[in-house]
Structures are given as C-alpha cells and as structure tokens.
Amino acid sequence: MQKRIALLTVLVLSLATLAAAQQDKSKRPSPPARAQCKFADGKTINVDYSSPRIQDPKTHQPRKIFGGLVPYGEVWRAGANEATTFVTDANLSVGGKDVPAGSYTIFTIPNQDKWTLIISKKTGEWGIPYP
C-alpha cells in the first residue's frame, strides 16, 4: 500500500512539473525573445532574453527602469523573467577576456556612468539572486 501511495505521489508531482513547464511564456508581461547573429565564417551566437516593461503593471504609468526598477550598483539579470542567456559555437574575446564556445548566463551591474558585464557558466537561472 505504501508503495502505491509513493508511486502515486511521484506521478502527481511529475505531472504537475510537466504542466508548469508547458506554460505559454508568450503571454507574460515581458515575453521572451531571441536574437541571433550569424557571421560570414559560419559561427553563430544566440541570445535569449526578455525586456522589463516600462509600464508599471499596477499603476499602468511609465516607470524608470535604470536607477528605479533596476537599482544602480547592484547585480541585475540583464532582462526580465529568466536570466538572459547566450550560446556561442565560437570562441569569443569579450573585453579582453577569452570566452570559450558554450552556453552562458549574462548579468550586469548597471551604474549611471558605466556598466560591468558578468558572463557566468552557470545556466538555467531565474535571474536572482546572482549565483
């Protein structure tokens, strides 16, 4: 009897997880988007991201994104919803640093005068807190 209960529990949890994974992400306030860059030599970079909405969902008024919704001087996931990710099939050099081909998550630290770019090998993050 306990085996049946355990099996039923696992089945219900699996179905709930599957249902949650099938949600239509395009109906979010900030639906996901993809940008792709194909170079002449055949190399490709894909970036998956969502943009924060300028219109406040509660007041329906425009809001300040940088220095407002996204505070200056704090790590930001560089988008809305899931953290921004990029996949490259080419080795890159970004700001003088080597970035081997692979999958990455992008974070930034925005400031009024300059931004810091953080490229993380840890992927699949919702975005906050920074790993």
Tab-separated table of C-alpha atoms in Angstrom:
chain	number	residue	atom	x	y	z
A	1	MET	CA	0.000	0.000	0.000
A	2	GLN	CA	2.809	2.420	0.864
A	3	LYS	CA	4.452	1.684	-2.482
A	4	ARG	CA	1.241	2.643	-4.284
A	5	ILE	CA	0.982	5.903	-2.344
A	6	ALA	CA	4.629	6.712	-3.063
A	7	LEU	CA	4.170	5.877	-6.753
A	8	LEU	CA	1.006	7.982	-6.950
A	9	THR	CA	2.781	10.900	-5.250
A	10	VAL	CA	5.676	10.719	-7.714
A	11	LEU	CA	3.228	10.539	-10.636
A	12	VAL	CA	1.244	13.578	-9.438
A	13	LEU	CA	4.419	15.613	-8.855
A	14	SER	CA	5.740	14.636	-12.290
A	15	LEU	CA	2.512	15.692	-13.996
A	16	ALA	CA	2.458	18.989	-12.087
A	17	THR	CA	6.042	19.688	-13.138
A	18	LEU	CA	5.235	18.843	-16.756
A	19	ALA	CA	2.170	21.112	-16.723
A	20	ALA	CA	4.191	24.003	-15.286
A	21	ALA	CA	6.885	23.533	-17.927
A	22	GLN	CA	4.292	23.744	-20.701
A	23	GLN	CA	3.075	27.234	-19.744
A	24	ASP	CA	2.820	29.652	-22.656
A	25	LYS	CA	5.647	32.096	-21.958
A	26	SER	CA	4.480	34.429	-24.733
A	27	LYS	CA	1.607	35.630	-22.516
A	28	ARG	CA	3.935	37.003	-19.854
A	29	PRO	CA	4.102	40.783	-19.426
A	30	SER	CA	7.642	40.574	-20.839
A	31	PRO	CA	7.534	37.701	-23.348
A	32	PRO	CA	10.820	36.034	-24.255
A	33	ALA	CA	12.704	36.990	-27.385
A	34	ARG	CA	15.708	35.628	-29.264
A	35	ALA	CA	18.417	37.403	-31.190
A	36	GLN	CA	20.766	35.523	-33.465
A	37	CYS	CA	23.970	36.688	-35.076
A	38	LYS	CA	25.449	34.616	-37.899
A	39	PHE	CA	28.932	35.540	-39.010
A	40	ALA	CA	30.339	35.168	-42.523
A	41	ASP	CA	32.592	32.323	-41.363
A	42	GLY	CA	29.521	30.309	-40.217
A	43	LYS	CA	29.841	30.956	-36.492
A	44	THR	CA	26.648	31.752	-34.592
A	45	ILE	CA	25.652	33.461	-31.332
A	46	ASN	CA	22.097	33.127	-29.956
A	47	VAL	CA	20.816	35.370	-27.150
A	48	ASP	CA	17.569	34.607	-25.283
A	49	TYR	CA	16.157	37.460	-23.218
A	50	SER	CA	13.088	39.333	-22.000
A	51	SER	CA	12.875	43.100	-21.578
A	52	PRO	CA	11.463	44.730	-18.448
A	53	ARG	CA	8.210	46.576	-19.080
A	54	ILE	CA	8.403	50.330	-18.858
A	55	GLN	CA	4.713	50.477	-17.946
A	56	ASP	CA	4.134	49.623	-14.275
A	57	PRO	CA	1.689	46.682	-14.158
A	58	LYS	CA	-0.048	48.114	-11.057
A	59	THR	CA	-0.345	51.804	-11.932
A	60	HIS	CA	-0.107	51.495	-15.738
A	61	GLN	CA	2.190	54.525	-15.663
A	62	PRO	CA	5.687	54.695	-17.169
A	63	ARG	CA	8.410	53.872	-14.673
A	64	LYS	CA	12.131	54.442	-14.547
A	65	ILE	CA	14.000	51.229	-15.340
A	66	PHE	CA	17.661	52.034	-14.562
A	67	GLY	CA	18.110	53.681	-11.196
A	68	GLY	CA	14.481	52.730	-10.450
A	69	LEU	CA	13.202	49.209	-11.091
A	70	VAL	CA	16.824	48.138	-11.645
A	71	PRO	CA	18.923	49.824	-8.926
A	72	TYR	CA	22.333	51.216	-9.795
A	73	GLY	CA	25.307	49.369	-8.334
A	74	GLU	CA	23.537	46.013	-7.891
A	75	VAL	CA	23.786	42.817	-9.922
A	76	TRP	CA	20.961	42.588	-12.461
A	77	ARG	CA	19.952	39.582	-14.543
A	78	ALA	CA	20.028	41.734	-17.705
A	79	GLY	CA	16.378	41.246	-18.545
A	80	ALA	CA	13.050	40.172	-17.121
A	81	ASN	CA	11.869	36.693	-16.139
A	82	GLU	CA	14.659	34.142	-16.673
A	83	ALA	CA	18.204	35.438	-16.743
A	84	THR	CA	19.493	36.417	-20.192
A	85	THR	CA	21.463	33.603	-21.806
A	86	PHE	CA	23.676	33.275	-24.817
A	87	VAL	CA	25.036	30.289	-26.667
A	88	THR	CA	28.004	30.510	-28.986
A	89	ASP	CA	29.604	27.879	-31.162
A	90	ALA	CA	32.711	30.032	-31.441
A	91	ASN	CA	35.430	31.081	-29.033
A	92	LEU	CA	34.988	34.782	-28.231
A	93	SER	CA	37.010	37.607	-26.766
A	94	VAL	CA	34.900	39.985	-24.662
A	95	GLY	CA	36.608	42.965	-23.077
A	96	GLY	CA	39.964	41.267	-23.486
A	97	LYS	CA	38.761	38.076	-21.756
A	98	ASP	CA	38.528	34.750	-23.572
A	99	VAL	CA	35.064	33.162	-23.595
A	100	PRO	CA	35.152	29.609	-24.995
A	101	ALA	CA	32.291	28.257	-27.118
A	102	GLY	CA	29.383	27.191	-24.907
A	103	SER	CA	26.292	28.330	-23.002
A	104	TYR	CA	26.346	31.271	-20.609
A	105	THR	CA	24.150	33.486	-18.450
A	106	ILE	CA	24.627	37.246	-18.603
A	107	PHE	CA	24.428	39.506	-15.568
A	108	THR	CA	25.341	43.179	-15.343
A	109	ILE	CA	25.991	45.786	-12.693
A	110	PRO	CA	24.463	48.978	-14.104
A	111	ASN	CA	25.690	52.386	-13.000
A	112	GLN	CA	24.982	55.833	-14.390
A	113	ASP	CA	28.426	56.209	-15.961
A	114	LYS	CA	29.473	52.604	-16.704
A	115	TRP	CA	28.246	49.038	-16.588
A	116	THR	CA	30.023	45.849	-15.556
A	117	LEU	CA	29.311	42.727	-17.636
A	118	ILE	CA	29.320	39.348	-15.875
A	119	ILE	CA	29.382	36.206	-18.022
A	120	SER	CA	28.533	33.131	-15.957
A	121	LYS	CA	28.920	29.497	-16.976
A	122	LYS	CA	26.022	28.619	-14.638
A	123	THR	CA	22.880	28.483	-16.797
A	124	GLY	CA	19.194	27.855	-16.178
A	125	GLU	CA	18.879	30.622	-13.597
A	126	TRP	CA	15.676	32.541	-12.994
A	127	GLY	CA	17.890	35.535	-12.613
A	128	ILE	CA	18.089	36.491	-8.974
A	129	PRO	CA	19.961	36.156	-6.750
A	130	TYR	CA	23.213	36.178	-8.686
A	131	PRO	CA	24.952	32.807	-8.192
